[in-house]
CSV table of C-alpha atoms in Angstrom, one decimal:
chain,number,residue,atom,x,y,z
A,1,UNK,CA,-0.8,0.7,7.8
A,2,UNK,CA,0.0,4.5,8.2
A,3,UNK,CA,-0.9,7.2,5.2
A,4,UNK,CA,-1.3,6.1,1.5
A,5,UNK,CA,0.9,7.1,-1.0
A,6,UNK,CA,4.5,6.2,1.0
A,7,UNK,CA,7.7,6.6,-0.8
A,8,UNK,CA,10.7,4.6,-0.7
A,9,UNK,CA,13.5,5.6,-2.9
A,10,UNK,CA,16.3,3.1,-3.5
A,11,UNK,CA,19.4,4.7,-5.6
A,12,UNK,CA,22.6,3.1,-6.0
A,13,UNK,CA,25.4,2.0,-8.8
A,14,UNK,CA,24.5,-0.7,-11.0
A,15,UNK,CA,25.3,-4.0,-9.3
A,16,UNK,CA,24.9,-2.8,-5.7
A,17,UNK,CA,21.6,-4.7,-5.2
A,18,UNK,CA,18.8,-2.4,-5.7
A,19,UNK,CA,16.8,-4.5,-7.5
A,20,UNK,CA,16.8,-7.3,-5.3
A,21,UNK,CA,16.6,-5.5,-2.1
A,22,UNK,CA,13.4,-3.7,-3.7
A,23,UNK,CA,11.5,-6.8,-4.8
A,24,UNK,CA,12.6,-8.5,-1.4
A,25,UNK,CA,11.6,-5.1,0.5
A,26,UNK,CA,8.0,-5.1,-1.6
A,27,UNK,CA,7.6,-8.6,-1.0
A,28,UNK,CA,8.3,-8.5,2.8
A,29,UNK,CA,5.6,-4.8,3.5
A,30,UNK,CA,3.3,-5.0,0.7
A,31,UNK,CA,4.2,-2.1,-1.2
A,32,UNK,CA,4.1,-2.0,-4.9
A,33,UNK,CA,7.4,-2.2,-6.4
A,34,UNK,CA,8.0,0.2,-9.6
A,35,UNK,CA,11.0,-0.2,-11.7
A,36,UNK,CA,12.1,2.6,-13.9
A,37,UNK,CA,14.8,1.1,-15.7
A,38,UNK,CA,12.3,-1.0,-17.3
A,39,UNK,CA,10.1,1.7,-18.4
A,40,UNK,CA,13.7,3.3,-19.8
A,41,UNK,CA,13.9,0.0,-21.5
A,42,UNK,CA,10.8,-0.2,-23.3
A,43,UNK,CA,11.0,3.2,-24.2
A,44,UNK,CA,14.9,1.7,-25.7
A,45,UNK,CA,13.0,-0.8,-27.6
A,46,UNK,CA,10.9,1.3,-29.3
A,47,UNK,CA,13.4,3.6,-30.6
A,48,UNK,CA,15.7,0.2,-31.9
A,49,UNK,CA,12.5,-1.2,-33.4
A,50,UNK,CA,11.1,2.2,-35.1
A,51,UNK,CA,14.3,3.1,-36.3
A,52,UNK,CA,14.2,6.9,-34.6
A,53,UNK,CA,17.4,8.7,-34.3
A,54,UNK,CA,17.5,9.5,-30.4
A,55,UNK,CA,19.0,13.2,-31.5
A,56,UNK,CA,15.9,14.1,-33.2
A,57,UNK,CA,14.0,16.1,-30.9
A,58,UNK,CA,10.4,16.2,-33.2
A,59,UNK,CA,10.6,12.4,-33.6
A,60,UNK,CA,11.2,12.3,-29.6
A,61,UNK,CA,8.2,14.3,-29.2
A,62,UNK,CA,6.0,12.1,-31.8
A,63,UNK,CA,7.1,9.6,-29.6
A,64,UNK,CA,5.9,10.8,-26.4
A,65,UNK,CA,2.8,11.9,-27.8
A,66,UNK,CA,1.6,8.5,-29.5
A,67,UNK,CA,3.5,6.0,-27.6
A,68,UNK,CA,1.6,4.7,-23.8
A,69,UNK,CA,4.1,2.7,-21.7
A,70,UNK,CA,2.3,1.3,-18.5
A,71,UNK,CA,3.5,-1.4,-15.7
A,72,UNK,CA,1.3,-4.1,-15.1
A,73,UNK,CA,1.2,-6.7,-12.4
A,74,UNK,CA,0.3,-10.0,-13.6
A,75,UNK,CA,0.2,-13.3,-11.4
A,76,UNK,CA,2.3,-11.4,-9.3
A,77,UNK,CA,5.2,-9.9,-11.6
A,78,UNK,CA,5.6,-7.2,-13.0
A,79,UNK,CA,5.3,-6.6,-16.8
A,80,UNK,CA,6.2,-3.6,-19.1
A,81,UNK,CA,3.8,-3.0,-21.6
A,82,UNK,CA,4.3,-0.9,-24.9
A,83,UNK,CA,0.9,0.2,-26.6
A,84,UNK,CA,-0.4,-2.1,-24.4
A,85,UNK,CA,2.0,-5.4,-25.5
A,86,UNK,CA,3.8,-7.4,-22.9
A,87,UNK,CA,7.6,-6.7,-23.9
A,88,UNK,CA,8.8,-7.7,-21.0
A,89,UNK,CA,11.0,-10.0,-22.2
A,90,UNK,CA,12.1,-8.0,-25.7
A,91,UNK,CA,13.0,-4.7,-23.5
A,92,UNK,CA,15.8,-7.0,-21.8
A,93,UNK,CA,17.8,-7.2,-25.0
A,94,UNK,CA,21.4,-5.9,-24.4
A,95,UNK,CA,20.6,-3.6,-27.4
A,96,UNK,CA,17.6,-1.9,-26.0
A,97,UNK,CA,19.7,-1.3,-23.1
A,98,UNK,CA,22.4,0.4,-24.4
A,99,UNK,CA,19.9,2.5,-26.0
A,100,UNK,CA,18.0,3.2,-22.6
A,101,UNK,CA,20.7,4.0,-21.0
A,102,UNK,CA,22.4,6.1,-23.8
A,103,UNK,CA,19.1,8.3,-24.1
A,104,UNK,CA,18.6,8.4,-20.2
A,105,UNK,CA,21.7,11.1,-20.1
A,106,UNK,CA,21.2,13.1,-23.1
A,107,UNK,CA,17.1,13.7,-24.2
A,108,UNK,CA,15.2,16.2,-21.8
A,109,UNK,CA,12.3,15.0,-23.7
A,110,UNK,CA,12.5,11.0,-22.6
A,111,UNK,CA,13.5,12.1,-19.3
A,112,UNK,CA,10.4,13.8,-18.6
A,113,UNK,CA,8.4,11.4,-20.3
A,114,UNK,CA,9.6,8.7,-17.9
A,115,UNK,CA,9.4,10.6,-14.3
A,116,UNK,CA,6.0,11.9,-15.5
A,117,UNK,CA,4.7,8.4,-15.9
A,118,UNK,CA,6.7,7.0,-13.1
A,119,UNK,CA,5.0,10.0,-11.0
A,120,UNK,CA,1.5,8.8,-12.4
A,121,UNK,CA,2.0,5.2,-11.4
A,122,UNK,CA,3.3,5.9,-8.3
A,123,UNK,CA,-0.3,7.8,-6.8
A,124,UNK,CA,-2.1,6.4,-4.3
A,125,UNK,CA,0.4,3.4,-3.7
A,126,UNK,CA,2.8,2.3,-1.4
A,127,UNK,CA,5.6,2.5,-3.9
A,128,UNK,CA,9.4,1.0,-3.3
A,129,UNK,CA,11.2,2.2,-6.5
A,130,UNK,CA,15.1,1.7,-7.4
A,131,UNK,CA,16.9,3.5,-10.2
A,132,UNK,CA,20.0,6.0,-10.0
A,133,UNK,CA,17.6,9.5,-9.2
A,134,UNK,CA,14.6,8.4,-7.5
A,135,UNK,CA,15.3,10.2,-4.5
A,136,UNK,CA,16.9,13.3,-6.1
A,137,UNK,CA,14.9,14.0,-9.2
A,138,UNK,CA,11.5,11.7,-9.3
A,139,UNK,CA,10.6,11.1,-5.7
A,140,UNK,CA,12.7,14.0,-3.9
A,141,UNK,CA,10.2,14.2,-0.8
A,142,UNK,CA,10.3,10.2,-0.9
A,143,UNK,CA,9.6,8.8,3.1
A,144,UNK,CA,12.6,7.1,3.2
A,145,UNK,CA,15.7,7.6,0.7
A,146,UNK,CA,18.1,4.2,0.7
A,147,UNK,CA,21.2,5.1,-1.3
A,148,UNK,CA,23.1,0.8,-1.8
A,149,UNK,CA,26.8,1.4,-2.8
A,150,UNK,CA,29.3,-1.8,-3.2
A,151,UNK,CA,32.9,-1.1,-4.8
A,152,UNK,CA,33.2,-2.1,-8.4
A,153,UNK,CA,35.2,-4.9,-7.6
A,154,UNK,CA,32.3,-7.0,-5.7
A,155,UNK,CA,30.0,-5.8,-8.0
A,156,UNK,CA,32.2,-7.2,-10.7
A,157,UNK,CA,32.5,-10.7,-9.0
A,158,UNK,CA,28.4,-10.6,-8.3
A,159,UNK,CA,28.0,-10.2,-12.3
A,160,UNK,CA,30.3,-12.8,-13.1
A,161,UNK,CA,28.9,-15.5,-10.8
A,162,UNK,CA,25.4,-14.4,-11.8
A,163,UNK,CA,26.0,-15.1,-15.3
A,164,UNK,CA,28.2,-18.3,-14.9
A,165,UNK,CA,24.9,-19.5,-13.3
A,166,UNK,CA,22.9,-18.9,-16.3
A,167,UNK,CA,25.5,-21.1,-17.9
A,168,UNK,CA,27.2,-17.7,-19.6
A,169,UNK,CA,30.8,-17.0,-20.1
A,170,UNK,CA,32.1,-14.2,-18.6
A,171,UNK,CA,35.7,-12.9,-18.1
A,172,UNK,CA,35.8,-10.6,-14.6
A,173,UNK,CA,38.5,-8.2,-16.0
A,174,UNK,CA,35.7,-6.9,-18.7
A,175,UNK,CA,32.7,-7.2,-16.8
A,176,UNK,CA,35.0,-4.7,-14.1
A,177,UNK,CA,35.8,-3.0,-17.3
A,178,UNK,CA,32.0,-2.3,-18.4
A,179,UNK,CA,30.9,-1.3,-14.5
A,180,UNK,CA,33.4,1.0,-13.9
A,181,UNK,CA,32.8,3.0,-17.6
A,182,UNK,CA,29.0,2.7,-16.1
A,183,UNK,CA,29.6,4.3,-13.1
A,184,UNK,CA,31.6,6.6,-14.7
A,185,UNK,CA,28.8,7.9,-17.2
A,186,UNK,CA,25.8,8.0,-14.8
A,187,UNK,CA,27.6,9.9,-12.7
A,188,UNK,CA,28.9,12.3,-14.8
A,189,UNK,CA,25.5,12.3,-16.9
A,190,UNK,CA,24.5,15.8,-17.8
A,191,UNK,CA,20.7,14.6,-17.0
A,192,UNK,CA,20.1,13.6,-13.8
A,193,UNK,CA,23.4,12.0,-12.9
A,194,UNK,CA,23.7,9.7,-10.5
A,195,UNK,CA,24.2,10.8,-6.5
A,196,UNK,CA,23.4,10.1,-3.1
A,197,UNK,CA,20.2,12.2,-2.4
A,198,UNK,CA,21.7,14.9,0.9
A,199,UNK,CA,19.0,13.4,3.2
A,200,UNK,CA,19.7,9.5,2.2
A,201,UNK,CA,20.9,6.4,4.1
A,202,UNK,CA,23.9,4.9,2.9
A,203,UNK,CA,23.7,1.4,3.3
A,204,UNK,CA,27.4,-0.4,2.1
A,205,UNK,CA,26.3,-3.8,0.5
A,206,UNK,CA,30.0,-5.0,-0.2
A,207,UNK,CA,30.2,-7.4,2.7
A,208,UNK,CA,26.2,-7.4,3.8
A,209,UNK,CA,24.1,-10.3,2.9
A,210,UNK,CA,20.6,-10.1,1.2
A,211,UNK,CA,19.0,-10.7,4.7
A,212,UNK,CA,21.1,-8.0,6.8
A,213,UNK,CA,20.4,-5.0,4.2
A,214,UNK,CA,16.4,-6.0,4.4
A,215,UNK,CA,16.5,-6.0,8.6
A,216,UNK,CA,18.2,-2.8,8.1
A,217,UNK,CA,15.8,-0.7,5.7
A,218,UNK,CA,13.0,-2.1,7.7
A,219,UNK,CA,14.3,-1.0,10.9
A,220,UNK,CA,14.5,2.5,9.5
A,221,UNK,CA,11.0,2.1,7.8
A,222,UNK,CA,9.6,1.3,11.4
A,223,UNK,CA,11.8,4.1,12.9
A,224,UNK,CA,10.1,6.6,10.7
A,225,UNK,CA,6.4,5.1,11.1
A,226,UNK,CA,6.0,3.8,7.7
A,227,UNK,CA,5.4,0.0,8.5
């Protein structure tokens, strides 16, 4: 294995696949795979269960100062603890996600609280970590920046059959709806919007299986001497 402390930065619109290509990328190389959203998302919970107004900048900063958010690997997952509680599970409420990703554009503080713990985590690890600014605003020098992109309509159709699967309803004309208003506001996001990094590869997953977008990233990852 070449040098410690590698950096693979996956960014991408919700739905393209960067979750699953990361975990599938970790799995297949060894690296330890970080995600931020669910640091975002415990950090979400905590605000819905404390009852803090996200505006309020001195009950941010209490926040920050007395709250620890860690990620833990346990039998092989990874887990999101809050004060050192497994709310893995919790932080996947729809409402803590709307609050994650309402605070994620508009509070400096959170922000920094997040990449400064995501930076933490990351030292003296092979890290694989997918988001919407890893490899503009966390990890700029990452190794190797991946940038997934699928059109909203594929994405759209992925969501549905995902949760028709779970045994959910879902009507495709709102769940296109809801991703193109998400697109919409993480791009135009006055914090860290998202964007394809200058220096990233961008790797259309509209018509690309699972299989084909792994064979690619580690092609590149053995082009550059990483694997």
């Amino acid at each position: 294995m070449p040098n410690n402390s590698i950096q693979i930065a996956i960014d991408g619109p919700s739905g393209s696949g960067k979750s699953t290509i990361a975990k599938a990328l970790a799995a297949k190389t060894s690296f330890v795979y970080m995600d931020s959203g669910a640091l975002y998302r415990a950090a979400g919970l905590y605000i819905t269960q404390n009852n803090i107004d996200p505006t309020n900048e001195a009950a941010l900063m209490s926040m920050v100062q007395n709250v620890k958010l860690d990620l833990k690997y346990i039998d092989g997952q990874q887990r999101v603890l809050l004060n050192g509680e497994d709310v893995t599970t919790k932080a996947r409420t729809a409402e803590a996600g709307a609050v994650a990703s309402s605070i994620v554009g508009v509070s400096l503080i959170l922000r920094k609280w997040i990449v400064d713990i995501s930076r933490e985590l990351s030292v003296g690890k092979n890290i694989i970590m997918d988001g919407r600014d890893i490899g503009t605003v966390i990890f700029p020098n990452a190794d190797l920046k991946i940038y997934l992109d699928a059109s909203a309509k594929v994405r759209a159709k992925r969501r549905v059959a995902e949760l028709v699967a779970l045994g959910h309803e879902a009507d495709y004309n709102d769940i296109f709806a809801q991703i193109s208003q998400r697109d919409y506001r993480d791009k135009n996001r006055e914090i860290s919007p998202l964007k394809k990094a200058t220096d990233a590869v961008v790797i259309d997953t509209s018509r690309l299986y699972k299989n084909k977008v792994l064979k690619r990233i580690l092609e590149l990852m053995k082009e550059r001497g990483l694997v």
